[in-house]
XYZ file of C-alpha atoms in Angstrom:
638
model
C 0.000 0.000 0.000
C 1.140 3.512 -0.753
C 1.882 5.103 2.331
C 1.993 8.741 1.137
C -1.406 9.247 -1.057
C -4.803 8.004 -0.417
C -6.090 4.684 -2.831
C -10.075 4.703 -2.821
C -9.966 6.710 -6.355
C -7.693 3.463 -7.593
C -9.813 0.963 -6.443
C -13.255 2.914 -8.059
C -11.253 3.722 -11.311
C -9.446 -0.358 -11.194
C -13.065 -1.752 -10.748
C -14.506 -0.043 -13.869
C -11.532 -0.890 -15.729
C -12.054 -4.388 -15.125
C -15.451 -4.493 -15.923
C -14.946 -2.435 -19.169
C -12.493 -5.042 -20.683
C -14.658 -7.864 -19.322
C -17.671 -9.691 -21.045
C -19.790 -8.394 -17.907
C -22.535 -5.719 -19.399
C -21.488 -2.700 -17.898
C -22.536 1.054 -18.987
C -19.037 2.660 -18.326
C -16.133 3.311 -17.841
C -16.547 5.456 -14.868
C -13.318 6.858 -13.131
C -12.640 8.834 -9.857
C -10.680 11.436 -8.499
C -10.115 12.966 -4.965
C -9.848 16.960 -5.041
C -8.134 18.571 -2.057
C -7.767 22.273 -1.640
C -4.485 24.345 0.061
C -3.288 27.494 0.401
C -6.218 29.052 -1.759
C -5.773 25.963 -4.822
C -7.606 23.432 -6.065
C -4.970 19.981 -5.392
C -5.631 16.625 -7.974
C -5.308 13.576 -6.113
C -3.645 14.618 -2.722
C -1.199 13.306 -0.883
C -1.648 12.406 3.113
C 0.395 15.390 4.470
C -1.553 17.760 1.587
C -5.135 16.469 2.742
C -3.587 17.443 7.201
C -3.376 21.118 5.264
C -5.870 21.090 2.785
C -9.748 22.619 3.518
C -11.538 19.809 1.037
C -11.359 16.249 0.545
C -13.474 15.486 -2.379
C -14.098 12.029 -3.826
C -16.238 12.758 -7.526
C -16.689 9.607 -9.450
C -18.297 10.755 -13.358
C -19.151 8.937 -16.770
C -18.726 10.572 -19.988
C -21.798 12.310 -19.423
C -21.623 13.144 -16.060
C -21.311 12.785 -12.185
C -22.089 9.376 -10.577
C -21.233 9.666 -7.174
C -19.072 11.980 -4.417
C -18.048 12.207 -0.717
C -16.825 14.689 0.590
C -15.275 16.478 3.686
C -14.496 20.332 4.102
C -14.347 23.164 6.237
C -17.062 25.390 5.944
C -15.847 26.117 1.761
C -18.095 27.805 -0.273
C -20.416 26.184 -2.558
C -18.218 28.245 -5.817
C -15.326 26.298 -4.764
C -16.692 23.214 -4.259
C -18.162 23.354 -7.807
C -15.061 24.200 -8.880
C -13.401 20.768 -7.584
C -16.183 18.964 -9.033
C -15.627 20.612 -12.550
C -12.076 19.759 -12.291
C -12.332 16.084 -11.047
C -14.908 15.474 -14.188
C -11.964 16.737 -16.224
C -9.348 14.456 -14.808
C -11.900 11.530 -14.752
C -12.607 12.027 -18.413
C -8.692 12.009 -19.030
C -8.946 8.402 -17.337
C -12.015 7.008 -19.265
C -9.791 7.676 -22.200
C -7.177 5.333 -21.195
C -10.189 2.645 -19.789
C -10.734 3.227 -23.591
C -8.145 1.854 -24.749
C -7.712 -0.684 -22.425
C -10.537 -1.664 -23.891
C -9.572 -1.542 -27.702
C -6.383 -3.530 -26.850
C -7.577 -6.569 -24.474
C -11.280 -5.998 -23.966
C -13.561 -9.071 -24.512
C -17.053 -8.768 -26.672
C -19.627 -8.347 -24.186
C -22.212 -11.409 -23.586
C -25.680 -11.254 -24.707
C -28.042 -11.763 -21.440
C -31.575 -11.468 -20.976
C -32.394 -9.170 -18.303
C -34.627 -10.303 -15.747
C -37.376 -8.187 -15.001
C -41.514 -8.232 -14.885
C -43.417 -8.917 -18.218
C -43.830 -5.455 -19.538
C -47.700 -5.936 -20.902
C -48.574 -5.164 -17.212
C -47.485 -1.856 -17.380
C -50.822 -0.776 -19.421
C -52.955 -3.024 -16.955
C -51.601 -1.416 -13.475
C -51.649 1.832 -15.264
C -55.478 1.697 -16.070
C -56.213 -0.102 -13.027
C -54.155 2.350 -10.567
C -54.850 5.511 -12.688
C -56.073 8.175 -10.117
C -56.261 5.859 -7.056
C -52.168 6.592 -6.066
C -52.818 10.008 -6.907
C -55.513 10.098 -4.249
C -53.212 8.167 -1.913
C -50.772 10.853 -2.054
C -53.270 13.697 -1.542
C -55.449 12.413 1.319
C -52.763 10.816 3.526
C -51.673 12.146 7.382
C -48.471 10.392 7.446
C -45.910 7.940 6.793
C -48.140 4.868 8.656
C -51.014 6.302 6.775
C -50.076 6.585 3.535
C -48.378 2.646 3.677
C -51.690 1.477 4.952
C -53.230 2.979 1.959
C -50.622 1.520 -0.409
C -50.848 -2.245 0.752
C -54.551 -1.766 -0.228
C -53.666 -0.891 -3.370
C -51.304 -3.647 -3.653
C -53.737 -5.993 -2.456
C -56.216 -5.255 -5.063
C -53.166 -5.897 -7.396
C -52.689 -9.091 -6.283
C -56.653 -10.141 -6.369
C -56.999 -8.980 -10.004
C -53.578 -10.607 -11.048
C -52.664 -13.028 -8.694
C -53.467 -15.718 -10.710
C -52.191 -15.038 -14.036
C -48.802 -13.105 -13.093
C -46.297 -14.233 -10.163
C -46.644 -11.928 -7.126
C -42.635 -10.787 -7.414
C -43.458 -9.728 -10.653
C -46.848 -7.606 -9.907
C -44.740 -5.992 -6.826
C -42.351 -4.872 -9.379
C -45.005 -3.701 -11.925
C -46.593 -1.893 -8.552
C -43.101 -0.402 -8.034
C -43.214 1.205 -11.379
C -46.704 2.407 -11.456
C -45.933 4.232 -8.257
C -42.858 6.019 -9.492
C -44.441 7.318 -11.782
C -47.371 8.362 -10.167
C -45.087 10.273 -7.722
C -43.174 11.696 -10.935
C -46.073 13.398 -12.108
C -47.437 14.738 -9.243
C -43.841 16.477 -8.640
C -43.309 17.647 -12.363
C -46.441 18.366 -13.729
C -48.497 19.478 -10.584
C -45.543 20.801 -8.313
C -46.562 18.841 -5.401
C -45.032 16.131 -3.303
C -46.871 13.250 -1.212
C -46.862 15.304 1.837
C -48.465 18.553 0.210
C -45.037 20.580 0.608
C -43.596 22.584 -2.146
C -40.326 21.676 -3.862
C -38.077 23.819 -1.493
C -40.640 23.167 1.717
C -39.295 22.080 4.836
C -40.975 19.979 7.231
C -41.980 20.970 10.390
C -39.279 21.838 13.232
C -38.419 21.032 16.888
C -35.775 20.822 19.004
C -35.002 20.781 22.508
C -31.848 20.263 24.423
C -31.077 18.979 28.311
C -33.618 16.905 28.784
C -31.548 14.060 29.898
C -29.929 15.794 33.094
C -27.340 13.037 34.334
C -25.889 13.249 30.805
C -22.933 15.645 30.095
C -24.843 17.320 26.886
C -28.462 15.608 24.776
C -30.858 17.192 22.730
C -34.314 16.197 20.845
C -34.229 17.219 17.419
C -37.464 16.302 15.386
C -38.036 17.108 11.737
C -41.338 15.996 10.736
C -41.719 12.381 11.572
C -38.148 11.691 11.541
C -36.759 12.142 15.138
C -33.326 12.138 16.799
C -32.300 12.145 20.683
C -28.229 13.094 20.391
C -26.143 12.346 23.317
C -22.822 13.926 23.918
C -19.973 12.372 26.444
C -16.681 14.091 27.093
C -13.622 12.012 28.424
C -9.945 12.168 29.339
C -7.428 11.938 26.182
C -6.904 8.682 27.202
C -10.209 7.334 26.054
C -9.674 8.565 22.318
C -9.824 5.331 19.978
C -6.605 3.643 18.756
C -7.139 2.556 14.910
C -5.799 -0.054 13.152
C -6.214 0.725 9.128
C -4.559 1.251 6.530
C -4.302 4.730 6.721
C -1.677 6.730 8.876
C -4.219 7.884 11.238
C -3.262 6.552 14.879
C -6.176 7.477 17.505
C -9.002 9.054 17.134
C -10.975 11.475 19.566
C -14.115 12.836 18.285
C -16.669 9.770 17.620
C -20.145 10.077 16.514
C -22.364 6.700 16.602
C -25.286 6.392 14.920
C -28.040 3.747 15.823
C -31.069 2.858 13.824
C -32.783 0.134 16.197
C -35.896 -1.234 15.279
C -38.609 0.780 16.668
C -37.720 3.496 14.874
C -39.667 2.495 11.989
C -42.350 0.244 14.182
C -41.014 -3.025 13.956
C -40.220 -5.679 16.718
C -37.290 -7.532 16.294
C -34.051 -8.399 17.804
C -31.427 -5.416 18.006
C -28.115 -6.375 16.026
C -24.756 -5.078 15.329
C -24.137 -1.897 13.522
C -24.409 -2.480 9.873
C -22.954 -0.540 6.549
C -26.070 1.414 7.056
C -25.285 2.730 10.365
C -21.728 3.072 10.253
C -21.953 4.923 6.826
C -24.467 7.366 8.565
C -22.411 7.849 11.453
C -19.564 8.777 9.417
C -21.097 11.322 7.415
C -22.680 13.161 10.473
C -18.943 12.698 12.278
C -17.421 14.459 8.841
C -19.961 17.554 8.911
C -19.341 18.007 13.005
C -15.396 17.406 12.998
C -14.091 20.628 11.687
C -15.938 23.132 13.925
C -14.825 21.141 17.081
C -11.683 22.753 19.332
C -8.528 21.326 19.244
C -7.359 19.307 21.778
C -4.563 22.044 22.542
C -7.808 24.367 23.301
C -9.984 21.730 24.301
C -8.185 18.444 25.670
C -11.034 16.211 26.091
C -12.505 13.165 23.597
C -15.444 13.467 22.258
C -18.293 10.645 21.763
C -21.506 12.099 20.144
C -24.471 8.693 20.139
C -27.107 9.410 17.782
C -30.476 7.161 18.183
C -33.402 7.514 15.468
C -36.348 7.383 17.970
C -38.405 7.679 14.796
C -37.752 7.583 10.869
C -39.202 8.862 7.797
C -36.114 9.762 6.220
C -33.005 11.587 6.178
C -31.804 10.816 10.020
C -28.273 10.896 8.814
C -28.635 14.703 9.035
C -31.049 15.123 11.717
C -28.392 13.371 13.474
C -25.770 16.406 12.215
C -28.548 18.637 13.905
C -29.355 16.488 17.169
C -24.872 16.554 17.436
C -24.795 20.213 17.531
C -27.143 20.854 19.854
C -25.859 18.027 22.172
C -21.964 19.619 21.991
C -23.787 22.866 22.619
C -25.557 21.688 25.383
C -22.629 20.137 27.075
C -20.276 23.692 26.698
C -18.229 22.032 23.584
C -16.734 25.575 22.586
C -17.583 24.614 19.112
C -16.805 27.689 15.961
C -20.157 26.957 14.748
C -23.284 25.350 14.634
C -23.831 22.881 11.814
C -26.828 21.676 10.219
C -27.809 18.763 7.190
C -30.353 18.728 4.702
C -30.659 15.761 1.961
C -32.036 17.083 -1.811
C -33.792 15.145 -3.949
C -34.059 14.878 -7.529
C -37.063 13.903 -10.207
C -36.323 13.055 -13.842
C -39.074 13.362 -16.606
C -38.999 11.038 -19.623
C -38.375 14.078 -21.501
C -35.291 14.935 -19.545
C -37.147 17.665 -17.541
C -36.274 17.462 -14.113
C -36.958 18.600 -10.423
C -34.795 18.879 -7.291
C -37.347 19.235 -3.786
C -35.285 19.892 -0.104
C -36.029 17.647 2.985
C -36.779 14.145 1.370
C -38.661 12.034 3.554
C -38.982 8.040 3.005
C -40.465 7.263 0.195
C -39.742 10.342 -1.669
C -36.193 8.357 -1.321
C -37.245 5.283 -2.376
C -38.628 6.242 -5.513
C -36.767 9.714 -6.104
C -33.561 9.675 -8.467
C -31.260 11.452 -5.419
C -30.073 11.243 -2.210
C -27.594 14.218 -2.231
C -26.748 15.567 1.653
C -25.061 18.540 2.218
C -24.314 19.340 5.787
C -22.089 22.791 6.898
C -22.373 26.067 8.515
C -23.473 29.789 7.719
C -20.063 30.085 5.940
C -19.629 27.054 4.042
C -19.554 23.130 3.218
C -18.491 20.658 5.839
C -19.670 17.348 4.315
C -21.136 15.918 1.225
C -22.735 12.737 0.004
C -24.559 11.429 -3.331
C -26.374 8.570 -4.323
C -28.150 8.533 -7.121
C -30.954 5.884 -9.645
C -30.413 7.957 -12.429
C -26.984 7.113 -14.724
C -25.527 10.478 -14.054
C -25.825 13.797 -12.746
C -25.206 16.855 -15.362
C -23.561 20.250 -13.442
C -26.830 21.759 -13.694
C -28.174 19.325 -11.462
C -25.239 19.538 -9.020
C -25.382 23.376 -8.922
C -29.018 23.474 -8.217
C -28.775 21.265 -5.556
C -25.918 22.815 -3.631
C -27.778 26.200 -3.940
C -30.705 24.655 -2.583
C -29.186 22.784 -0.021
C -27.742 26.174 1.113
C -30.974 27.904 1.378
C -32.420 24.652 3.194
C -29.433 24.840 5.649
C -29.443 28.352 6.608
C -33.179 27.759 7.371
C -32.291 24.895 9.728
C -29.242 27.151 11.401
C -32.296 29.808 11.700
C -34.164 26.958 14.134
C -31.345 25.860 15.963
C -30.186 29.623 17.462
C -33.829 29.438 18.447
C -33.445 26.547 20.400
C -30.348 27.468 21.538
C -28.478 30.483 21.113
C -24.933 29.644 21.890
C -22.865 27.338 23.498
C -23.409 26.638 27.791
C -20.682 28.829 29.169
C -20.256 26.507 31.898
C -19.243 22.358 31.509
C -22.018 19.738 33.115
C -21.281 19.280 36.637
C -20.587 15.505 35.826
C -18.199 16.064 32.927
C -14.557 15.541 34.201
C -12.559 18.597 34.073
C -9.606 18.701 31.833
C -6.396 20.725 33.103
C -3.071 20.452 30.800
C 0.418 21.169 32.035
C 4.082 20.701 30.500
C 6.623 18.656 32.129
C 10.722 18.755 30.676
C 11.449 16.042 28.713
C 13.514 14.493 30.903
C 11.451 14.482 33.877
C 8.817 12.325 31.873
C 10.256 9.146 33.157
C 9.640 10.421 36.747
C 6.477 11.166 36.047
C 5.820 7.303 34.974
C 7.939 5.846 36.871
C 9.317 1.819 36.569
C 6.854 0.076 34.479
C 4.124 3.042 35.068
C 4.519 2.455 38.980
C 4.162 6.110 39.907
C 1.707 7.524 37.485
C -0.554 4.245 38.333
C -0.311 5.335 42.089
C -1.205 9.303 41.454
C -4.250 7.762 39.724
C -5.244 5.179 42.125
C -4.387 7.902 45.153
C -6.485 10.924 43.504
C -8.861 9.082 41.204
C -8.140 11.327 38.342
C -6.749 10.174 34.842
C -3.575 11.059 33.875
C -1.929 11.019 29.912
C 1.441 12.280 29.256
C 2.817 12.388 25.869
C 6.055 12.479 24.073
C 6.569 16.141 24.102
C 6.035 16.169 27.924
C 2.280 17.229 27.358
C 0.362 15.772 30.935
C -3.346 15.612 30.927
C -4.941 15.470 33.965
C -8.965 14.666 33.999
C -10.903 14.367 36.763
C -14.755 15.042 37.799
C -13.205 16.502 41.129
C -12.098 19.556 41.150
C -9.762 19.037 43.994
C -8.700 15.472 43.004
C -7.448 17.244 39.570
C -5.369 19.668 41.975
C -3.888 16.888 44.151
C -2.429 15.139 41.040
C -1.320 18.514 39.335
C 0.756 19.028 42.774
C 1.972 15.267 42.938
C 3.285 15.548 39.322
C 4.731 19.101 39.755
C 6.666 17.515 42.829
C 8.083 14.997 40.470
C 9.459 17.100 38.331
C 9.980 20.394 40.368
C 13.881 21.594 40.083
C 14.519 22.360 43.879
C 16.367 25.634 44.504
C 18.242 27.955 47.227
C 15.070 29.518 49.019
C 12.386 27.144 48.501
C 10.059 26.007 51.494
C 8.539 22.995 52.021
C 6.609 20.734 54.424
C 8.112 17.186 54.342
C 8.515 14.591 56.781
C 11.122 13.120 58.872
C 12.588 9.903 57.140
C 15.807 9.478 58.786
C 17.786 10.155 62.002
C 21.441 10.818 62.154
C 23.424 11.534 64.774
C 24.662 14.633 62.963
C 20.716 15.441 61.678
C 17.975 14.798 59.939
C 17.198 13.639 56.672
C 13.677 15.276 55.354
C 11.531 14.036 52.230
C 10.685 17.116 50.666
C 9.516 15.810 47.279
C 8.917 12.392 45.979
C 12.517 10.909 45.714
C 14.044 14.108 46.795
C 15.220 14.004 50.675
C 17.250 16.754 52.170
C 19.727 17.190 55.662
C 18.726 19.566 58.278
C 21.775 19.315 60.374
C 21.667 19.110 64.044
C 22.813 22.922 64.438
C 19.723 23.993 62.074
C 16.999 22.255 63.715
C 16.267 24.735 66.633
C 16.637 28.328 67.655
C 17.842 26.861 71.004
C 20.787 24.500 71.031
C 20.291 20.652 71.209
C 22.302 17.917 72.346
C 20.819 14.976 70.283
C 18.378 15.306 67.052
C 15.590 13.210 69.058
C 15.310 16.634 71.252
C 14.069 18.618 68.367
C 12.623 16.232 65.952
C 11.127 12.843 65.279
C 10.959 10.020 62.951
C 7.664 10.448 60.347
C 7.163 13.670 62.161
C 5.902 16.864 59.912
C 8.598 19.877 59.562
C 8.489 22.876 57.403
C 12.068 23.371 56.145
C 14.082 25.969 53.727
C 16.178 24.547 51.353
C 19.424 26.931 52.773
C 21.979 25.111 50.215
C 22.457 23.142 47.343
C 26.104 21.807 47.012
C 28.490 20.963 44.357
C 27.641 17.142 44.229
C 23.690 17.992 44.062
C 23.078 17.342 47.737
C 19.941 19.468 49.147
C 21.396 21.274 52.714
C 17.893 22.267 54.817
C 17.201 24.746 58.005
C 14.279 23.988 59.784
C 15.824 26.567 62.436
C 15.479 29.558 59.079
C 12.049 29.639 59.397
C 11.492 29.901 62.938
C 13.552 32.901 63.883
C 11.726 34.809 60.451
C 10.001 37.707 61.632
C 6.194 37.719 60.575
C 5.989 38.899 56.871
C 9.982 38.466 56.117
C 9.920 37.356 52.306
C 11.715 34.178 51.662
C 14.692 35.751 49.887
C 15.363 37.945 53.563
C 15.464 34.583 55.331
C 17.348 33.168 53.117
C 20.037 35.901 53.180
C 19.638 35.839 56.620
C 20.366 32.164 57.306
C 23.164 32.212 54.874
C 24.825 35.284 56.649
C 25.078 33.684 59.729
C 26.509 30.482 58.478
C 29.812 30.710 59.317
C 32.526 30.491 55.764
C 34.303 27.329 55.572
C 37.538 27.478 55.572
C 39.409 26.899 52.507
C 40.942 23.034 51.760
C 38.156 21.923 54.615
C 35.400 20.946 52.384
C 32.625 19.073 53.861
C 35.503 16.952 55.925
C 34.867 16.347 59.238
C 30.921 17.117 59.503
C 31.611 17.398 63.874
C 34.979 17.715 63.891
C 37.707 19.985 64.954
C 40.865 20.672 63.265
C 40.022 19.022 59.714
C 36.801 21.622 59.132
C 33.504 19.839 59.571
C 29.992 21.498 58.468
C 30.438 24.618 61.280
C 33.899 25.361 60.498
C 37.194 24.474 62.005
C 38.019 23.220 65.501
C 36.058 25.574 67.634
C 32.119 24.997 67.850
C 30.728 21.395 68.530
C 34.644 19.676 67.241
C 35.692 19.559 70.974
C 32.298 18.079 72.629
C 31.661 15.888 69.894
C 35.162 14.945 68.038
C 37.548 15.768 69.592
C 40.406 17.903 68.686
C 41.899 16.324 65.957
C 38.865 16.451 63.149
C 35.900 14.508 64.654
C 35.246 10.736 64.177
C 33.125 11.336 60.983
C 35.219 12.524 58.672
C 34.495 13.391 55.098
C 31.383 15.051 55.042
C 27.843 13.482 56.573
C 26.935 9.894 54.921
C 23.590 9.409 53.169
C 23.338 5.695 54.090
């Protein structure tokens, strides 16, 4: 597999090649091409790293005589541009249906001769004659989708009593078929109506709501005629984002938007399954149009899970769903750029070529329309596209007027949703975790994890908040507790805090020398307060001042040559109220008597040899003796 430019186009364009020099029928060759769009141009067939830049990623499969299919992603482009990429794709895939040509002139086989299969065609006149009027009326005096299907499995029945006996029942369902496209057909082109009553450009009727699932972190209702969708949103640590295995480069993945079509939502009983092409084709469309006005995680560190459940259907749910998503992000304080909104257009061919397109499809207009093309985007452009369509090809009149009426159709839907919902909830749902981001060195990453994830498992299991550090020292702390988030913040800062000459701390007592104590200050990171820094008053042993696990508040008062962290407990004590830090520290150090030069650290007690006060005077004669003290060489960390 290339590695460096996308393959779908290939596999579209190798398919129709192989058809075209087999002796399958086939009315091609068809080719495809993917359109991206950077830095103001229009891009043929781009590569991975132009698509990270590019504002369009455009998929337009065409025929000689015109468009066949696209999908497409953007972010919020204009409808001129888009056009644009389509006009240019048809060119390139006419360039390719060239060479299919010749492919075929060279090695192409002569196409078989087979019968298609199909109803006998003499009942076209009979269900014509006998159906004449009554569909007609079916369309006109129905009050909804259950209504209207009641009326038409009359009509089917009587089909089957007059015929039943003379034609096979497949066959008069097909015939039916017909006789009811063409029925709808006519009431569209010649009378300007549709099943429903609406105009060509009519909308059905609009309504939305949004919170009414309070333990949730964001939902809305969002109902467009019978078709119905309740959109939850979920927001979770960076953690949670999905790890993908494909064959493309992306890695993880952390905006997801489900889409579930169970049963009931078009009144039938049966067993709930897995998601099929259906539902995971939906889901991905509605995912494209509400991906590019999400955050980024830099602004926003949180994934994103968006479930979208068809309480009811009568067409195009894939972008009520787009609609029930933005509300739900809304809802939940997603700072989102903009709201987004779908519409599907549909499209009516005449015999005579004449043709039709009508905004908001419902069911059956779907079934027995030519066009399923969805547009979804914002005020200011295109964020996703997707065409199906029953007729062999779309011309760029078609494809013009239905992006101009999709736009008029969305704008109209954007209209409804700042009426439901005006902007985004300033504030997050009280059960979403709360995301806080902070940058560790490097380096200190390893401290942060710890052996085999030993420390960042124990800040999680200590504070109960989620913690994801990445290669750049990014740490991404998530918790639904405000003060659990803090706690883990603090425990990580420890980690990889850089102690210095001044600092205060509160640690506690992990070691008892006879020359002083050792203090834990940080994790891994202990410190000495020597004997003569423990107290304001003079002590004769360290048990007199401190004990072991006992609490002190300490100034770090040195930090040597060979790293080692020199404390006064004894600093703080004599401060005055208010003295800053810096004051004590100059203080502290002030008093310290110098050590004298060639001494060193030799000698911690000791007299002659220098020892942590000084020379021979101070604590060398009570404790060492004259002659340099029986510790020499500095105090031991053992």
């Amino acid at each position: 597999i290339d590695q460096e430019t996308p393959f779908e186009t290939m596999a579209i364009t190798g398919a129709s090649a192989a058809l075209s020099i087999s002796n399958i029928p086939f009315e091609g060759p068809i080719a495809a091409t993917r359109m991206g769009y950077v830095n103001g141009s229009l891009v043929v067939n781009p590569t991975y790293q132009q698509l990270e830049e590019s504002r369009l990623d455009i998929i337009v499969a065409g025929s000689r005589d015109g468009v066949t299919m696209m999908e497409a992603g953007a972010n919020e482009l204009s409808e001129d541009i888009v056009i644009q990429a389509i006009e240019k794709a048809q060119e390139v895939n006419l360039k390719t249906i060239e060479l299919q040509d010749e492919m075929v002139r060279d090695v192409g086989k002569p196409k078989g001769d087979y019968s298609p299969f199909g109803y006998p065609k003499e009942l076209d006149p009979k269900l014509h004659d006998m159906l004449s009027g009554k569909l007609s009326h079916a369309f006109s005096s129905s009050t909804g989708k259950a209504d209207l299907e009641e009326k038409l499995d009359a009509l089917r029945a009587e089909v089957r009593d007059a015929h039943g006996e003379e034609y096979d029942g497949k066959h008069l369902m097909e015939a039916f078929e017909t006789q009811l496209e063409n029925a709808f057909k006519v009431s569209v082109l010649r009378d300007g109506k549709r099943p429903d009553g609406r105009g060509a450009k009519e909308i059905r009727a609009l309504s939305s709501e949004v919170g009414l699932l309070p333990r949730t972190h964001g939902s809305a209702l969002f109902t467009r005629g019978e078709t119905q969708i309740l959109g939850v949103a979920t927001l979770g640590s960076v953690g949670d984002a999905q790890r993908m295995d494909t064959l493309t480069p992306e890695e993880t993945k952390r905006f997801m938007l489900h889409y579930n079509f169970p049963p009931y939502s078009v009144g039938e009983a049966r067993r709930m399954g897995s998601p099929g092409r259906r539902e995971i084709g939906h889901g991905a469309l509605a995912e494209r149009a509400l991906a590019p006005v999400l955050p980024s995680q830099d602004d926003f560190p949180y994934t994103l899970r968006i479930v979208c459940e068809a309480l009811s259907s009568n067409g195009s749910t894939s972008m009520a769903s787009v609609c029930a998503g933005t509300l739900a992000l809304m809802d939940a304080g997603v700072p989102i750029k903009a709201p987004v909104a779908g519409i599907s257009i549909g499209l009516i061919v005449g015999d005579d070529g004449e043709y039709a397109t009508i905004t908001d499809i419902q069911g059956m207009e779907d079934h027995v329309g030519d066009m399923d093309f969805k547009v979804a985007g914002t005020r200011d452009g295109i964020n996703a596209i997707q065409l199906d369509i029953k007729v062999k090809s779309l011309t760029m009149d078609m494809v013009r007027d239905a992006l101009a009426q999709a736009k008029e159709g969305r704008l109209f839907i954007l209209d409804h949703i700042a009426g439901t919902l005006s902007g985004v909830r300033e504030d997050l749902s009280p059960f979403a975790p709360r995301m806080v981001r902070i940058k560790v060195p490097v380096e200190k990453i390893g401290a942060v994890i710890g052996p085999g994830g030993k420390t960042i498992r124990g800040i999680t299991e200590e504070t109960g908040a989620t913690v994801d550090i990445q290669d750049d020292g990014t740490v991404t702390i998530g918790s639904s507790d405000g003060d659990a988030a803090k706690r883990a913040i603090q425990m990580i800062e420890n980690l990889t805090r850089e102690v210095k000459a001044g600092d205060i701390f509160t640690g506690k007592v992990v070691r008892i020398m006879d020359f002083g104590a050792f203090v834990s200050i940080l994790p891994g990171k202990d410190g000495l307060v020597h004997i003569s820094q423990l107290s304001e008053d003079r002590v004769e042993t360290v048990e007199d001042a401190v004990q072991l696990d006992q609490e002190v508040t300490v100034m770090v008062i040195e930090i040597d040559s060979m790293g080692r962290i020199n404390l006064s407990r004894k600093a703080l004590l004599t401060a005055e109220e208010g003295e800053e830090p810096e004051a004590i520290l100059a203080r502290s150090q002030a008093e310290r008597p110098p050590r004298p030069s060639g001494g060193g650290r030799g000698g911690p007690r000791g007299g002659g040899g220098g020892g942590f006060r000084g020379g021979g005077g101070g604590r060398g004669g009570p404790r060492g003796g004259g002659g340099g003290g029986g510790r020499s060489g500095g105090y031991r960390r053992d």
